[in-house]
Amino acid sequence: MAFPVTRLRRLRRSEQFRSMVRETRLTPESFVYPLFVCPGEGVRKEVRSMPGVFNLSVDEAAKEARQTYSLGVPSIILFGLPEKKDEVATGAWADDGIVQQAARAIKREVPNLIIMGDVCLCEYMSHGHCGIVRATGGPQSLGAAVAAPPAAGTDYEIVNDATLELLARTSVSLARAGVDIIAPSDMMDGRVGAIRKALDQAGLVNTPILSYAAKFASGFYGPFREAADSAPQFGDRRSYQMDPANVREAMREIELDIEEGADMIMVKPAMPYLDVIAAARERFDLPLAAYQVSGEYAMIEAAARNNWIDRERVMMESLVCIRRAGASIILTYFAKDAAKLLA
Ligand code: PBG
């Protein structure tokens, strides 16, 4: 050999060496485990497209929360499947709503677990959209928009500002029920500011907001919509969630949410958007979360079930790569299983 070979392999020789020079480490402290709460008692219903993930009644959710905490995972995020859906998402902001009930029960059971509340209306709306639907050009106000729903087959739009009132109401109700962190995922403009103002007015000045700041209109949410029964009954979410092609716009979304008072920011989905995570890390100093969404989980589970990939290996690789890209907090359906492997 005429030239000296640069021997990077020297430090890869053994697990001891590899561990010494490892740049990124996973710890269960960075995980947030999503829970889907449904009506009833003793209910544990597996989600068809998400093996290992369940719809849980409040009592079962409290047990699951305790187990999650005992594995070293410090936080959960709650989603609700209400008894009834309507045109104003009553189930989202009612003080006896399903997530409010779950938050109270979980706080009693595991006081130190950090409870995040996903703030969105799609699970609670009869039409499955994240905001109020009205006929295109129809009335703007909340009451009038609800009173004038679009007739079947006519043009409709998702009204922005009237929706903010319901998101703010939901946030205050969740915080009062014991939710520690408010996490708006609806992608209406101005929602972080509206929620911050409502929380402050209610005296909830210490409740932080984790904004789903750069949330893309993604096909990877498919299994979630089965888990949360939240698929839009018509149309899609492209008029409020972001175009997957845009990273500069994602920076603008994040910047605005920070200006409006976000305490933490999120990029979602995670794996196909690692460049967005890296760009956000580079540019902003707030704690940065990434959501490894239902479709990412389902793909890995499905391939593993076929013995096409090694489940544990791919699970841990996917998580360490999300962290390497720059996320310090990871919302993932693998939280419990990954925590077990890290113990
Ligand atoms: C509510 C919401 C969704 C997810 C989190 N909050 C669904 C959506 O926007 O359609 C997706 C989470 C996942 O896929 O795991 N809007």
GROMACS .gro file of C-alpha atoms and ligand atoms in nm:
model
  359
    1MET     CA    1   0.000   0.000   0.000
    2ALA     CA    2   0.161   0.327  -0.115
    3PHE     CA    3  -0.036   0.561   0.109
    4PRO     CA    4  -0.102   0.540   0.482
    5VAL     CA    5  -0.450   0.405   0.544
    6THR     CA    6  -0.657   0.611   0.787
    7ARG     CA    7  -0.780   0.342   1.022
    8LEU     CA    8  -1.125   0.442   1.151
    9ARG     CA    9  -1.185   0.077   1.224
   10ARG     CA   10  -0.945   0.093   1.522
   11LEU     CA   11  -1.224   0.237   1.735
   12ARG     CA   12  -1.488  -0.005   1.605
   13ARG     CA   13  -1.312  -0.320   1.716
   14SER     CA   14  -1.521  -0.403   2.018
   15GLU     CA   15  -1.842  -0.296   2.184
   16GLN     CA   16  -1.630  -0.131   2.455
   17PHE     CA   17  -1.456   0.092   2.201
   18ARG     CA   18  -1.776   0.161   2.011
   19SER     CA   19  -1.954   0.257   2.328
   20MET     CA   20  -1.670   0.489   2.432
   21VAL     CA   21  -1.684   0.690   2.111
   22ARG     CA   22  -2.062   0.680   2.062
   23GLU     CA   23  -2.197   1.029   1.985
   24THR     CA   24  -2.563   0.976   2.062
   25ARG     CA   25  -2.724   0.783   2.345
   26LEU     CA   26  -3.083   0.682   2.395
   27THR     CA   27  -3.237   0.709   2.739
   28PRO     CA   28  -3.594   0.633   2.845
   29GLU     CA   29  -3.611   0.984   2.996
   30SER     CA   30  -3.658   1.121   2.646
   31PHE     CA   31  -3.960   0.903   2.562
   32VAL     CA   32  -4.327   0.994   2.565
   33TYR     CA   33  -4.578   0.708   2.535
   34PRO     CA   34  -4.913   0.772   2.359
   35LEU     CA   35  -5.233   0.633   2.517
   36PHE     CA   36  -5.580   0.613   2.358
   37VAL     CA   37  -5.858   0.641   2.614
   38CYS     CA   38  -6.210   0.513   2.542
   39PRO     CA   39  -6.538   0.484   2.737
   40GLY     CA   40  -6.625   0.180   2.949
   41GLU     CA   41  -6.455  -0.024   3.217
   42GLY     CA   42  -6.200  -0.299   3.184
   43VAL     CA   43  -6.166  -0.229   2.810
   44ARG     CA   44  -5.839  -0.327   2.639
   45LYS     CA   45  -5.906  -0.340   2.267
   46GLU     CA   46  -5.608  -0.386   2.036
   47VAL     CA   47  -5.584  -0.153   1.736
   48ARG     CA   48  -5.588  -0.370   1.425
   49SER     CA   49  -5.318  -0.181   1.234
   50MET     CA   50  -5.104  -0.121   1.544
   51PRO     CA   51  -5.032  -0.452   1.716
   52GLY     CA   52  -4.939  -0.393   2.081
   53VAL     CA   53  -5.134  -0.063   2.097
   54PHE     CA   54  -5.476  -0.057   2.266
   55ASN     CA   55  -5.787   0.151   2.320
   56LEU     CA   56  -5.804   0.161   2.699
   57SER     CA   57  -6.086   0.256   2.934
   58VAL     CA   58  -5.995   0.505   3.209
   59ASP     CA   59  -5.922   0.233   3.468
   60GLU     CA   60  -5.699   0.042   3.226
   61ALA     CA   61  -5.525   0.364   3.116
   62ALA     CA   62  -5.436   0.433   3.480
   63LYS     CA   63  -5.279   0.085   3.507
   64GLU     CA   64  -5.092   0.135   3.181
   65ALA     CA   65  -4.967   0.474   3.302
   66ARG     CA   66  -4.832   0.318   3.621
   67GLN     CA   67  -4.651   0.047   3.426
   68THR     CA   68  -4.508   0.300   3.180
   69TYR     CA   69  -4.372   0.510   3.466
   70SER     CA   70  -4.223   0.207   3.639
   71LEU     CA   71  -4.023   0.133   3.322
   72GLY     CA   72  -3.853   0.472   3.350
   73VAL     CA   73  -4.063   0.652   3.088
   74PRO     CA   74  -4.147   0.988   3.248
   75SER     CA   75  -4.435   1.099   3.027
   76ILE     CA   76  -4.746   0.996   2.836
   77ILE     CA   77  -4.963   1.178   2.583
   78LEU     CA   78  -5.338   1.126   2.594
   79PHE     CA   79  -5.581   1.094   2.303
   80GLY     CA   80  -5.953   1.046   2.352
   81LEU     CA   81  -6.230   0.848   2.187
   82PRO     CA   82  -6.547   1.023   2.306
   83GLU     CA   83  -6.885   0.862   2.363
   84LYS     CA   84  -7.044   1.104   2.114
   85LYS     CA   85  -6.917   1.331   1.837
   86ASP     CA   86  -7.080   1.656   1.723
   87GLU     CA   87  -7.017   1.975   1.522
   88VAL     CA   88  -6.848   2.165   1.806
   89ALA     CA   89  -6.629   1.889   1.950
   90THR     CA   90  -6.803   1.903   2.288
   91GLY     CA   91  -6.615   1.592   2.401
   92ALA     CA   92  -6.284   1.776   2.366
   93TRP     CA   93  -6.359   2.059   2.611
   94ALA     CA   94  -6.629   1.917   2.840
   95ASP     CA   95  -6.504   1.895   3.197
   96ASP     CA   96  -6.619   1.533   3.212
   97GLY     CA   97  -6.465   1.454   2.871
   98ILE     CA   98  -6.287   1.123   2.834
   99VAL     CA   99  -5.933   1.270   2.846
  100GLN     CA  100  -6.025   1.492   3.142
  101GLN     CA  101  -6.148   1.181   3.329
  102ALA     CA  102  -5.833   0.991   3.238
  103ALA     CA  103  -5.605   1.277   3.343
  104ARG     CA  104  -5.770   1.293   3.687
  105ALA     CA  105  -5.746   0.916   3.736
  106ILE     CA  106  -5.384   0.899   3.618
  107LYS     CA  107  -5.277   1.194   3.839
  108ARG     CA  108  -5.423   1.009   4.139
  109GLU     CA  109  -5.253   0.683   4.042
  110VAL     CA  110  -4.910   0.818   3.932
  111PRO     CA  111  -4.867   1.178   4.050
  112ASN     CA  112  -4.514   1.220   3.915
  113LEU     CA  113  -4.587   1.105   3.561
  114ILE     CA  114  -4.591   1.403   3.322
  115ILE     CA  115  -4.923   1.401   3.138
  116MET     CA  116  -4.933   1.565   2.796
  117GLY     CA  117  -5.271   1.637   2.642
  118ASP     CA  118  -5.302   1.636   2.264
  119VAL     CA  119  -5.524   1.932   2.180
  120CYS     CA  120  -5.717   1.874   1.861
  121LEU     CA  121  -6.081   1.850   1.762
  122CYS     CA  122  -6.079   1.578   1.495
  123GLU     CA  123  -6.151   1.290   1.736
  124TYR     CA  124  -6.453   1.480   1.872
  125MET     CA  125  -6.603   1.620   1.550
  126SER     CA  126  -6.873   1.427   1.363
  127HIS     CA  127  -6.692   1.509   1.036
  128GLY     CA  128  -6.342   1.424   1.163
  129HIS     CA  129  -6.180   1.758   1.072
  130CYS     CA  130  -5.952   1.941   1.315
  131GLY     CA  131  -6.161   2.259   1.305
  132ILE     CA  132  -6.509   2.396   1.247
  133VAL     CA  133  -6.647   2.324   0.901
  134ARG     CA  134  -6.867   2.580   0.728
  135ALA     CA  135  -6.987   2.648   0.372
  136THR     CA  136  -6.720   2.836   0.176
  137GLY     CA  137  -6.762   3.208   0.238
  138GLY     CA  138  -7.018   3.144   0.512
  139PRO     CA  139  -7.026   3.313   0.852
  140GLN     CA  140  -6.702   3.345   1.052
  141SER     CA  141  -6.825   3.340   1.409
  142LEU     CA  142  -6.837   3.017   1.605
  143GLY     CA  143  -7.214   3.013   1.662
  144ALA     CA  144  -7.306   3.117   1.309
  145ALA     CA  145  -7.061   2.877   1.142
  146VAL     CA  146  -7.201   2.587   1.342
  147ALA     CA  147  -7.557   2.691   1.265
  148ALA     CA  148  -7.481   2.694   0.890
  149PRO     CA  149  -7.302   2.368   0.803
  150PRO     CA  150  -7.236   2.310   0.433
  151ALA     CA  151  -7.495   2.097   0.249
  152ALA     CA  152  -7.365   1.765   0.115
  153GLY     CA  153  -7.163   1.809  -0.202
  154THR     CA  154  -7.112   2.185  -0.164
  155ASP     CA  155  -6.779   2.357  -0.109
  156TYR     CA  156  -6.664   2.385   0.247
  157GLU     CA  157  -6.376   2.530   0.443
  158ILE     CA  158  -6.224   2.482   0.786
  159VAL     CA  159  -6.270   2.814   0.968
  160ASN     CA  160  -5.961   2.927   1.150
  161ASP     CA  161  -6.044   3.186   1.414
  162ALA     CA  162  -6.367   3.038   1.548
  163THR     CA  163  -6.179   2.709   1.590
  164LEU     CA  164  -5.926   2.885   1.814
  165GLU     CA  165  -6.199   2.948   2.071
  166LEU     CA  166  -6.264   2.575   2.102
  167LEU     CA  167  -5.894   2.487   2.116
  168ALA     CA  168  -5.842   2.741   2.394
  169ARG     CA  169  -6.143   2.608   2.585
  170THR     CA  170  -6.010   2.251   2.545
  171SER     CA  171  -5.665   2.349   2.672
  172VAL     CA  172  -5.798   2.518   2.987
  173SER     CA  173  -6.026   2.225   3.061
  174LEU     CA  174  -5.741   1.973   3.019
  175ALA     CA  175  -5.501   2.173   3.235
  176ARG     CA  176  -5.765   2.200   3.509
  177ALA     CA  177  -5.812   1.823   3.497
  178GLY     CA  178  -5.440   1.767   3.564
  179VAL     CA  179  -5.278   1.768   3.220
  180ASP     CA  180  -4.924   1.902   3.273
  181ILE     CA  181  -4.833   2.000   2.916
  182ILE     CA  182  -5.071   2.126   2.647
  183ALA     CA  183  -4.982   1.994   2.301
  184PRO     CA  184  -5.187   2.150   2.018
  185SER     CA  185  -5.181   1.937   1.701
  186ASP     CA  186  -5.456   2.099   1.493
  187MET     CA  187  -5.238   2.333   1.277
  188MET     CA  188  -5.475   2.630   1.283
  189ASP     CA  189  -5.293   2.964   1.253
  190GLY     CA  190  -5.253   3.152   1.580
  191ARG     CA  191  -5.351   2.867   1.808
  192VAL     CA  192  -5.046   2.883   2.032
  193GLY     CA  193  -5.110   3.251   2.106
  194ALA     CA  194  -5.481   3.191   2.166
  195ILE     CA  195  -5.411   2.897   2.398
  196ARG     CA  196  -5.138   3.085   2.591
  197LYS     CA  197  -5.374   3.377   2.646
  198ALA     CA  198  -5.659   3.154   2.765
  199LEU     CA  199  -5.432   2.957   3.002
  200ASP     CA  200  -5.291   3.278   3.149
  201GLN     CA  201  -5.638   3.428   3.195
  202ALA     CA  202  -5.743   3.112   3.377
  203GLY     CA  203  -5.445   3.149   3.610
  204LEU     CA  204  -5.266   2.853   3.452
  205VAL     CA  205  -4.948   3.052   3.391
  206ASN     CA  206  -4.724   2.756   3.473
  207THR     CA  207  -4.873   2.517   3.217
  208PRO     CA  208  -4.627   2.482   2.926
  209ILE     CA  209  -4.720   2.445   2.560
  210LEU     CA  210  -4.553   2.185   2.338
  211SER     CA  211  -4.652   2.293   1.992
  212TYR     CA  212  -4.683   2.042   1.706
  213ALA     CA  213  -4.520   2.329   1.517
  214ALA     CA  214  -4.420   2.155   1.194
  215LYS     CA  215  -4.688   1.894   1.141
  216PHE     CA  216  -4.709   1.762   0.788
  217ALA     CA  217  -5.015   1.633   0.600
  218SER     CA  218  -4.891   1.274   0.609
  219GLY     CA  219  -5.011   0.936   0.493
  220PHE     CA  220  -4.817   0.796   0.788
  221TYR     CA  221  -5.106   0.891   1.021
  222GLY     CA  222  -5.327   0.617   0.873
  223PRO     CA  223  -5.319   0.369   1.163
  224PHE     CA  224  -5.370   0.649   1.419
  225ARG     CA  225  -5.695   0.744   1.253
  226GLU     CA  226  -5.812   0.389   1.312
  227ALA     CA  227  -5.686   0.398   1.673
  228ALA     CA  228  -5.852   0.733   1.746
  229ASP     CA  229  -6.145   0.696   1.504
  230SER     CA  230  -6.057   1.037   1.362
  231ALA     CA  231  -6.042   1.000   0.983
  232PRO     CA  232  -6.202   1.296   0.802
  233GLN     CA  233  -6.540   1.191   0.658
  234PHE     CA  234  -6.477   1.404   0.346
  235GLY     CA  235  -6.175   1.581   0.201
  236ASP     CA  236  -5.834   1.574   0.367
  237ARG     CA  237  -5.617   1.783   0.599
  238ARG     CA  238  -5.402   1.953   0.335
  239SER     CA  239  -5.557   2.298   0.390
  240TYR     CA  240  -5.420   2.310   0.745
  241GLN     CA  241  -5.136   2.056   0.781
  242MET     CA  242  -4.810   2.124   0.594
  243ASP     CA  243  -4.703   2.014   0.247
  244PRO     CA  244  -4.443   1.732   0.288
  245ALA     CA  245  -4.224   1.909   0.031
  246ASN     CA  246  -4.156   2.217   0.245
  247VAL     CA  247  -3.871   2.264   0.490
  248ARG     CA  248  -3.834   2.645   0.477
  249GLU     CA  249  -4.203   2.684   0.553
  250ALA     CA  250  -4.154   2.447   0.849
  251MET     CA  251  -3.898   2.692   0.992
  252ARG     CA  252  -4.151   2.972   0.957
  253GLU     CA  253  -4.420   2.767   1.134
  254ILE     CA  254  -4.182   2.699   1.423
  255GLU     CA  255  -4.067   3.061   1.443
  256LEU     CA  256  -4.426   3.186   1.467
  257ASP     CA  257  -4.517   2.933   1.736
  258ILE     CA  258  -4.217   3.044   1.940
  259GLU     CA  259  -4.321   3.408   1.901
  260GLU     CA  260  -4.671   3.315   2.016
  261GLY     CA  261  -4.535   3.155   2.331
  262ALA     CA  262  -4.454   2.789   2.267
  263ASP     CA  263  -4.225   2.641   2.535
  264MET     CA  264  -4.130   2.335   2.331
  265ILE     CA  265  -4.162   2.255   1.961
  266MET     CA  266  -4.226   1.939   1.763
  267VAL     CA  267  -4.165   1.798   1.415
  268LYS     CA  268  -4.402   1.525   1.297
  269PRO     CA  269  -4.370   1.260   1.148
  270ALA     CA  270  -4.010   1.175   1.241
  271MET     CA  271  -3.829   0.927   1.015
  272PRO     CA  272  -3.913   1.073   0.673
  273TYR     CA  273  -3.853   1.425   0.813
  274LEU     CA  274  -3.511   1.393   0.977
  275ASP     CA  275  -3.383   1.685   0.772
  276VAL     CA  276  -3.659   1.904   0.918
  277ILE     CA  277  -3.560   1.794   1.269
  278ALA     CA  278  -3.195   1.872   1.196
  279ALA     CA  279  -3.279   2.213   1.050
  280ALA     CA  280  -3.498   2.298   1.351
  281ARG     CA  281  -3.222   2.190   1.592
  282GLU     CA  282  -2.973   2.408   1.411
  283ARG     CA  283  -3.194   2.713   1.416
  284PHE     CA  284  -3.393   2.711   1.744
  285ASP     CA  285  -3.289   2.667   2.104
  286LEU     CA  286  -3.616   2.539   2.253
  287PRO     CA  287  -3.651   2.175   2.358
  288LEU     CA  288  -3.726   1.987   2.036
  289ALA     CA  289  -3.957   1.687   2.014
  290ALA     CA  290  -4.023   1.448   1.726
  291TYR     CA  291  -4.324   1.219   1.687
  292GLN     CA  292  -4.251   0.875   1.547
  293VAL     CA  293  -4.606   0.831   1.422
  294SER     CA  294  -4.843   0.539   1.386
  295GLY     CA  295  -4.747   0.455   1.028
  296GLU     CA  296  -4.378   0.444   1.115
  297TYR     CA  297  -4.459   0.204   1.399
  298ALA     CA  298  -4.693  -0.005   1.183
  299MET     CA  299  -4.436  -0.044   0.904
  300ILE     CA  300  -4.172  -0.175   1.143
  301GLU     CA  301  -4.419  -0.406   1.319
  302ALA     CA  302  -4.553  -0.545   0.991
  303ALA     CA  303  -4.210  -0.611   0.841
  304ALA     CA  304  -4.093  -0.770   1.167
  305ARG     CA  305  -4.399  -0.995   1.175
  306ASN     CA  306  -4.297  -1.123   0.833
  307ASN     CA  307  -3.944  -1.181   0.958
  308TRP     CA  308  -3.823  -0.933   0.698
  309ILE     CA  309  -3.642  -0.720   0.954
  310ASP     CA  310  -3.518  -0.765   1.310
  311ARG     CA  311  -3.779  -0.582   1.520
  312GLU     CA  312  -3.565  -0.484   1.819
  313ARG     CA  313  -3.272  -0.379   1.610
  314VAL     CA  314  -3.477  -0.161   1.375
  315MET     CA  315  -3.677  -0.015   1.665
  316MET     CA  316  -3.361   0.098   1.845
  317GLU     CA  317  -3.194   0.216   1.525
  318SER     CA  318  -3.495   0.426   1.428
  319LEU     CA  319  -3.500   0.590   1.772
  320VAL     CA  320  -3.127   0.662   1.793
  321CYS     CA  321  -3.137   0.816   1.445
  322ILE     CA  322  -3.425   1.048   1.544
  323ARG     CA  323  -3.212   1.159   1.839
  324ARG     CA  324  -2.902   1.196   1.624
  325ALA     CA  325  -3.099   1.426   1.393
  326GLY     CA  326  -3.152   1.653   1.693
  327ALA     CA  327  -3.473   1.562   1.878
  328SER     CA  328  -3.430   1.553   2.254
  329ILE     CA  329  -3.783   1.423   2.318
  330ILE     CA  330  -3.937   1.136   2.120
  331LEU     CA  331  -4.306   1.051   2.117
  332THR     CA  332  -4.315   0.684   2.022
  333TYR     CA  333  -4.533   0.374   2.045
  334PHE     CA  334  -4.208   0.187   2.115
  335ALA     CA  335  -4.148   0.381   2.440
  336LYS     CA  336  -4.214   0.089   2.676
  337ASP     CA  337  -4.034  -0.176   2.472
  338ALA     CA  338  -3.733   0.047   2.408
  339ALA     CA  339  -3.717   0.140   2.778
  340LYS     CA  340  -3.709  -0.231   2.867
  341LEU     CA  341  -3.414  -0.288   2.635
  342LEU     CA  342  -3.229   0.011   2.779
  343ALA     CA  343  -3.278  -0.095   3.141
  344PBG     C1  344  -5.472   1.483   1.578
  344PBG     C2  345  -5.349   1.400   1.570
  344PBG     C3  346  -5.310   1.308   1.472
  344PBG     C4  347  -5.191   1.250   1.517
  344PBG     C5  348  -5.159   1.310   1.638
  344PBG     N1  349  -5.257   1.404   1.668
  344PBG     C6  350  -5.378   1.263   1.349
  344PBG     C7  351  -5.394   1.352   1.233
  344PBG     O1  352  -5.350   1.467   1.230
  344PBG     O2  353  -5.460   1.306   1.141
  344PBG     C8  354  -5.114   1.141   1.447
  344PBG     C9  355  -5.033   1.052   1.536
  344PBG    C10  356  -4.991   0.923   1.475
  344PBG     O3  357  -5.012   0.897   1.354
  344PBG     O4  358  -4.934   0.843   1.548
  344PBG     N2  359  -5.490   1.574   1.477
   0.00000   0.00000   0.00000
